[in-house]
Amino acid sequence: MQIIRLHALSDNYIFVLYDKTQNVAAVIDPAQADPVLQQIDRLSAKLVAIFNTHHHYDHIGANLQLIEKFPGVKVYGGAEDRGRIPGQQVFLQSGDRVQFADRMGEVIFVPGHTRAHIAYYFPPEKTGEVGELFCGDTLFAGGCGRLFEGTPQQMVDSLQKLATLPDSTRIWCAHEYTLKNLQFALTVDRENTELQKRYIEVQAVRQRGEATIPSVLGIEKCTNPFLRYSQPTVQLATKSQDAVQTFARLRGMRDKF
Ligand SMILES: [Zn+2]
């Protein structure tokens, strides 16, 4: 399975999954139709699936146009998103499986950013492969999504589920927010040398105009404050000794950053 990263809107990423053997493609969170259609055209592939993580317009904006072009395409989303995702046909619950070509994906229910948000995890199947996580606006490189419909406790639980995946898992999140996230991270975790190193690397990547996505879970665990709410240094910065309260305060601080 090949993963192709496309840019959309100001800072969104759309991911196209491509299987060469069957010549089929799937798309994760199509914000806009044009980049997806151009990519599918370049591949001369058939679009067989749209995987939506949640109902926000910058994740489902192209659903109807893509269905029109590829009437056989299957549209997946969370069961709780019923009525909010255009063209949705498959209503997924935690633990459900989705198939794309020869890869099997697992559905992880991750409410917090929205009440219905899901993530898709494709575990490695052969040696040399790593797990691929498509987590929408839940876990970001260096940060996490805003809480629009969920509570801090829900988001902590959701991030905790993602943090149990193997450290080598690649994180395909839906926005390029990494530089700003790390600037914020340094204000609450400034002694963290891994974080300092990562910030310098990410600065260079962005200066070259390149993408910082995918990230890797093991790096997130060492540098992302929204996975480090149990660390004494981060708790000191939020003046709390409680994990969920620390998380909530971090999120509040980041909202104003
Ligand atoms: Zn969103």
mmCIF file of C-alpha atoms in Angstrom, residues 11-242:
data_model
loop_
_atom_site.group_PDB
_atom_site.id
_atom_site.type_symbol
_atom_site.label_atom_id
_atom_site.label_comp_id
_atom_site.label_asym_id
_atom_site.label_seq_id
_atom_site.Cartn_x
_atom_site.Cartn_y
_atom_site.Cartn_z
ATOM 1 C CA ASP A 11 -2.910 23.660 5.802
ATOM 2 C CA ASN A 12 -4.894 20.436 5.312
ATOM 3 C CA TYR A 13 -3.493 17.141 4.139
ATOM 4 C CA ILE A 14 -5.455 14.544 2.205
ATOM 5 C CA PHE A 15 -4.019 11.038 1.970
ATOM 6 C CA VAL A 16 -4.499 8.766 -1.018
ATOM 7 C CA LEU A 17 -3.917 5.052 -0.488
ATOM 8 C CA TYR A 18 -2.914 3.199 -3.638
ATOM 9 C CA ASP A 19 -2.632 -0.492 -4.332
ATOM 10 C CA LYS A 20 -0.678 -1.152 -7.493
ATOM 11 C CA THR A 21 -1.613 -4.818 -7.893
ATOM 12 C CA GLN A 22 -5.352 -4.189 -7.948
ATOM 13 C CA ASN A 23 -4.969 -0.650 -9.317
ATOM 14 C CA VAL A 24 -7.366 0.755 -6.746
ATOM 15 C CA ALA A 25 -7.206 3.851 -4.557
ATOM 16 C CA ALA A 26 -8.843 5.114 -1.391
ATOM 17 C CA VAL A 27 -8.813 8.569 0.123
ATOM 18 C CA ILE A 28 -8.700 9.731 3.726
ATOM 19 C CA ASP A 29 -10.595 12.952 4.553
ATOM 20 C CA PRO A 30 -10.976 14.544 1.109
ATOM 21 C CA ALA A 31 -11.239 18.267 1.824
ATOM 22 C CA GLN A 32 -11.212 19.196 -1.862
ATOM 23 C CA ALA A 33 -11.954 17.190 -5.009
ATOM 24 C CA ASP A 34 -9.431 18.617 -7.491
ATOM 25 C CA PRO A 35 -6.189 17.393 -5.917
ATOM 26 C CA VAL A 36 -7.731 13.946 -5.371
ATOM 27 C CA LEU A 37 -9.098 13.639 -8.921
ATOM 28 C CA GLN A 38 -5.779 14.765 -10.414
ATOM 29 C CA GLN A 39 -3.902 12.207 -8.341
ATOM 30 C CA ILE A 40 -6.323 9.371 -9.196
ATOM 31 C CA ASP A 41 -5.981 10.374 -12.840
ATOM 32 C CA ARG A 42 -2.174 10.258 -12.663
ATOM 33 C CA LEU A 43 -2.432 6.760 -11.188
ATOM 34 C CA SER A 44 -5.151 5.733 -13.688
ATOM 35 C CA ALA A 45 -6.717 4.010 -10.696
ATOM 36 C CA LYS A 46 -10.252 3.413 -9.555
ATOM 37 C CA LEU A 47 -11.389 5.118 -6.340
ATOM 38 C CA VAL A 48 -13.050 2.470 -4.200
ATOM 39 C CA ALA A 49 -13.251 4.019 -0.732
ATOM 40 C CA ILE A 50 -13.542 7.317 1.114
ATOM 41 C CA PHE A 51 -12.502 7.042 4.756
ATOM 42 C CA ASN A 52 -13.717 10.000 6.819
ATOM 43 C CA THR A 53 -12.450 10.557 10.360
ATOM 44 C CA HIS A 54 -15.094 13.147 11.321
ATOM 45 C CA HIS A 55 -17.717 15.479 9.899
ATOM 46 C CA HIS A 56 -15.878 18.835 9.690
ATOM 47 C CA TYR A 57 -16.071 20.441 6.232
ATOM 48 C CA ASP A 58 -12.305 20.321 5.708
ATOM 49 C CA HIS A 59 -12.481 16.505 5.961
ATOM 50 C CA ILE A 60 -15.628 15.716 3.957
ATOM 51 C CA GLY A 61 -15.805 18.657 1.520
ATOM 52 C CA ALA A 62 -15.250 16.548 -1.602
ATOM 53 C CA ASN A 63 -17.343 13.486 -0.710
ATOM 54 C CA LEU A 64 -20.259 14.287 -3.050
ATOM 55 C CA GLN A 65 -18.076 15.277 -6.013
ATOM 56 C CA LEU A 66 -16.054 12.086 -5.657
ATOM 57 C CA ILE A 67 -19.196 9.946 -5.424
ATOM 58 C CA GLU A 68 -20.439 11.586 -8.617
ATOM 59 C CA LYS A 69 -17.210 10.672 -10.447
ATOM 60 C CA PHE A 70 -16.950 7.199 -8.930
ATOM 61 C CA PRO A 71 -20.521 6.020 -8.239
ATOM 62 C CA GLY A 72 -19.271 2.696 -6.838
ATOM 63 C CA VAL A 73 -17.142 4.290 -4.131
ATOM 64 C CA LYS A 74 -17.911 3.274 -0.527
ATOM 65 C CA VAL A 75 -18.070 6.056 2.058
ATOM 66 C CA TYR A 76 -16.981 5.213 5.598
ATOM 67 C CA GLY A 77 -17.347 7.217 8.810
ATOM 68 C CA GLY A 78 -18.118 6.858 12.485
ATOM 69 C CA ALA A 79 -21.513 5.502 13.543
ATOM 70 C CA GLU A 80 -22.034 8.571 15.737
ATOM 71 C CA ASP A 81 -21.572 10.814 12.693
ATOM 72 C CA ARG A 82 -24.772 9.502 11.061
ATOM 73 C CA GLY A 83 -26.435 12.403 9.252
ATOM 74 C CA ARG A 84 -23.303 14.590 9.278
ATOM 75 C CA ILE A 85 -21.098 12.963 6.616
ATOM 76 C CA PRO A 86 -22.361 13.410 3.030
ATOM 77 C CA GLY A 87 -22.927 10.096 1.248
ATOM 78 C CA GLN A 88 -21.942 7.964 4.250
ATOM 79 C CA GLN A 89 -22.791 4.292 3.709
ATOM 80 C CA VAL A 90 -20.769 2.492 6.361
ATOM 81 C CA PHE A 91 -21.264 3.412 10.044
ATOM 82 C CA LEU A 92 -18.230 2.262 11.980
ATOM 83 C CA GLN A 93 -17.855 1.412 15.636
ATOM 84 C CA SER A 94 -14.744 0.906 17.704
ATOM 85 C CA GLY A 95 -13.072 -2.391 16.806
ATOM 86 C CA ASP A 96 -14.700 -2.645 13.369
ATOM 87 C CA ARG A 97 -12.456 -3.548 10.462
ATOM 88 C CA VAL A 98 -12.164 -1.981 7.049
ATOM 89 C CA GLN A 99 -10.527 -3.544 4.044
ATOM 90 C CA PHE A 100 -8.480 -1.767 1.400
ATOM 91 C CA ALA A 101 -6.929 -4.036 -1.245
ATOM 92 C CA ASP A 102 -4.872 -6.546 0.781
ATOM 93 C CA ARG A 103 -4.630 -4.383 3.933
ATOM 94 C CA MET A 104 -6.981 -4.588 6.886
ATOM 95 C CA GLY A 105 -7.577 -1.462 8.937
ATOM 96 C CA GLU A 106 -8.873 -1.254 12.495
ATOM 97 C CA VAL A 107 -11.279 1.420 13.653
ATOM 98 C CA ILE A 108 -10.403 3.219 16.890
ATOM 99 C CA PHE A 109 -13.071 5.427 18.482
ATOM 100 C CA VAL A 110 -11.348 8.666 19.545
ATOM 101 C CA PRO A 111 -13.930 11.248 20.691
ATOM 102 C CA GLY A 112 -12.712 14.622 21.941
ATOM 103 C CA HIS A 113 -12.224 16.930 18.957
ATOM 104 C CA THR A 114 -15.763 15.881 17.981
ATOM 105 C CA ARG A 115 -18.042 13.422 19.738
ATOM 106 C CA ALA A 116 -17.952 10.999 16.796
ATOM 107 C CA HIS A 117 -14.296 11.096 15.704
ATOM 108 C CA ILE A 118 -12.676 7.829 14.619
ATOM 109 C CA ALA A 119 -9.147 6.881 13.564
ATOM 110 C CA TYR A 120 -8.069 4.197 11.092
ATOM 111 C CA TYR A 121 -5.073 2.043 11.976
ATOM 112 C CA PHE A 122 -3.479 -0.284 9.427
ATOM 113 C CA PRO A 123 -1.120 -2.604 11.342
ATOM 114 C CA PRO A 124 2.033 -3.900 9.669
ATOM 115 C CA GLU A 125 1.463 -7.198 7.908
ATOM 116 C CA LYS A 126 4.867 -8.027 6.441
ATOM 117 C CA THR A 127 8.430 -7.545 7.700
ATOM 118 C CA GLY A 128 9.649 -4.103 6.819
ATOM 119 C CA GLU A 129 6.196 -2.564 7.081
ATOM 120 C CA VAL A 130 5.156 -0.203 9.890
ATOM 121 C CA GLY A 131 1.692 0.577 11.200
ATOM 122 C CA GLU A 132 -0.085 3.508 9.550
ATOM 123 C CA LEU A 133 -2.420 5.638 11.658
ATOM 124 C CA PHE A 134 -4.856 8.100 10.103
ATOM 125 C CA CYS A 135 -6.074 10.103 13.059
ATOM 126 C CA GLY A 136 -7.674 13.221 11.531
ATOM 127 C CA ASP A 137 -7.717 16.033 14.099
ATOM 128 C CA THR A 138 -7.056 13.939 17.217
ATOM 129 C CA LEU A 139 -3.285 13.557 17.576
ATOM 130 C CA PHE A 140 -1.185 16.119 15.701
ATOM 131 C CA ALA A 141 2.564 16.229 15.273
ATOM 132 C CA GLY A 142 3.567 18.051 18.449
ATOM 133 C CA GLY A 143 -0.025 18.699 19.513
ATOM 134 C CA CYS A 144 -3.644 17.580 19.476
ATOM 135 C CA GLY A 145 -6.999 18.776 18.132
ATOM 136 C CA ARG A 146 -9.152 21.387 19.821
ATOM 137 C CA LEU A 147 -12.018 20.185 21.978
ATOM 138 C CA PHE A 148 -15.152 21.149 20.057
ATOM 139 C CA GLU A 149 -17.589 18.482 21.233
ATOM 140 C CA GLY A 150 -15.671 16.471 23.797
ATOM 141 C CA THR A 151 -14.273 16.745 27.303
ATOM 142 C CA PRO A 152 -10.611 16.744 28.374
ATOM 143 C CA GLN A 153 -11.178 13.312 29.935
ATOM 144 C CA GLN A 154 -12.457 11.938 26.605
ATOM 145 C CA MET A 155 -9.496 13.353 24.701
ATOM 146 C CA VAL A 156 -7.035 11.991 27.267
ATOM 147 C CA ASP A 157 -8.639 8.535 26.905
ATOM 148 C CA SER A 158 -8.545 8.793 23.117
ATOM 149 C CA LEU A 159 -4.899 9.876 23.001
ATOM 150 C CA GLN A 160 -4.076 7.123 25.483
ATOM 151 C CA LYS A 161 -5.544 4.528 23.108
ATOM 152 C CA LEU A 162 -3.386 5.837 20.272
ATOM 153 C CA ALA A 163 -0.305 5.899 22.524
ATOM 154 C CA THR A 164 -0.565 2.110 23.021
ATOM 155 C CA LEU A 165 0.211 1.482 19.331
ATOM 156 C CA PRO A 166 3.807 0.511 18.470
ATOM 157 C CA ASP A 167 6.352 3.357 18.677
ATOM 158 C CA SER A 168 7.220 2.863 15.008
ATOM 159 C CA THR A 169 3.647 3.717 13.918
ATOM 160 C CA ARG A 170 3.514 6.527 11.391
ATOM 161 C CA ILE A 171 1.095 9.329 12.286
ATOM 162 C CA TRP A 172 -0.769 10.746 9.290
ATOM 163 C CA CYS A 173 -2.633 13.691 10.831
ATOM 164 C CA ALA A 174 -4.734 16.100 8.809
ATOM 165 C CA HIS A 175 -2.993 19.457 9.351
ATOM 166 C CA GLU A 176 0.456 21.032 9.092
ATOM 167 C CA TYR A 177 0.525 22.639 12.551
ATOM 168 C CA THR A 178 3.812 21.145 13.713
ATOM 169 C CA LEU A 179 6.003 24.254 13.944
ATOM 170 C CA LYS A 180 3.485 26.239 15.987
ATOM 171 C CA ASN A 181 2.743 23.169 18.126
ATOM 172 C CA LEU A 182 6.416 22.786 18.983
ATOM 173 C CA GLN A 183 6.785 26.499 19.722
ATOM 174 C CA PHE A 184 3.994 26.053 22.246
ATOM 175 C CA ALA A 185 5.487 22.782 23.553
ATOM 176 C CA LEU A 186 8.744 24.588 24.369
ATOM 177 C CA THR A 187 6.879 27.004 26.629
ATOM 178 C CA VAL A 188 5.674 24.143 28.876
ATOM 179 C CA ASP A 189 8.488 21.576 28.495
ATOM 180 C CA ARG A 190 11.555 23.738 27.887
ATOM 181 C CA GLU A 191 14.172 21.443 29.480
ATOM 182 C CA ASN A 192 13.232 18.568 27.165
ATOM 183 C CA THR A 193 16.305 18.077 24.955
ATOM 184 C CA GLU A 194 14.465 15.758 22.530
ATOM 185 C CA LEU A 195 11.906 18.514 22.029
ATOM 186 C CA GLN A 196 14.596 21.162 21.495
ATOM 187 C CA LYS A 197 16.241 18.944 18.890
ATOM 188 C CA ARG A 198 12.971 18.276 17.132
ATOM 189 C CA TYR A 199 12.107 21.960 16.992
ATOM 190 C CA ILE A 200 15.370 22.743 15.192
ATOM 191 C CA GLU A 201 14.771 19.900 12.737
ATOM 192 C CA VAL A 202 11.181 20.957 12.041
ATOM 193 C CA GLN A 203 12.234 24.574 11.528
ATOM 194 C CA ALA A 204 14.668 23.438 8.843
ATOM 195 C CA VAL A 205 12.070 21.195 7.179
ATOM 196 C CA ARG A 206 9.537 24.044 7.030
ATOM 197 C CA GLN A 207 12.143 26.498 5.753
ATOM 198 C CA ARG A 208 12.693 24.119 2.836
ATOM 199 C CA GLY A 209 8.920 24.188 2.276
ATOM 200 C CA GLU A 210 8.565 20.503 3.063
ATOM 201 C CA ALA A 211 5.931 18.642 5.061
ATOM 202 C CA THR A 212 6.497 17.389 8.611
ATOM 203 C CA ILE A 213 3.854 14.661 8.200
ATOM 204 C CA PRO A 214 3.962 11.717 8.730
ATOM 205 C CA SER A 215 5.300 11.860 12.241
ATOM 206 C CA VAL A 216 6.274 8.800 14.273
ATOM 207 C CA LEU A 217 4.522 7.797 17.496
ATOM 208 C CA GLY A 218 7.749 7.182 19.445
ATOM 209 C CA ILE A 219 8.850 10.768 18.738
ATOM 210 C CA GLU A 220 5.436 12.111 19.763
ATOM 211 C CA LYS A 221 5.664 10.296 23.088
ATOM 212 C CA CYS A 222 8.976 12.061 23.873
ATOM 213 C CA THR A 223 8.100 15.547 22.623
ATOM 214 C CA ASN A 224 4.331 16.122 22.430
ATOM 215 C CA PRO A 225 3.063 17.792 25.644
ATOM 216 C CA PHE A 226 -0.435 16.415 25.007
ATOM 217 C CA LEU A 227 1.003 12.920 25.560
ATOM 218 C CA ARG A 228 3.190 14.116 28.453
ATOM 219 C CA TYR A 229 0.572 15.424 30.889
ATOM 220 C CA SER A 230 1.852 12.964 33.532
ATOM 221 C CA GLN A 231 5.404 14.349 33.442
ATOM 222 C CA PRO A 232 6.369 16.447 36.499
ATOM 223 C CA THR A 233 7.961 19.139 34.301
ATOM 224 C CA VAL A 234 4.769 19.621 32.287
ATOM 225 C CA GLN A 235 2.636 19.515 35.448
ATOM 226 C CA LEU A 236 4.822 22.211 36.964
ATOM 227 C CA ALA A 237 4.129 24.455 33.969
ATOM 228 C CA THR A 238 0.362 23.942 34.331
ATOM 229 C CA LYS A 239 0.434 24.190 38.155
ATOM 230 C CA SER A 240 -1.364 20.883 38.537
ATOM 231 C CA GLN A 241 -0.564 17.381 39.705
ATOM 232 C CA ASP A 242 -3.502 15.744 38.056
#
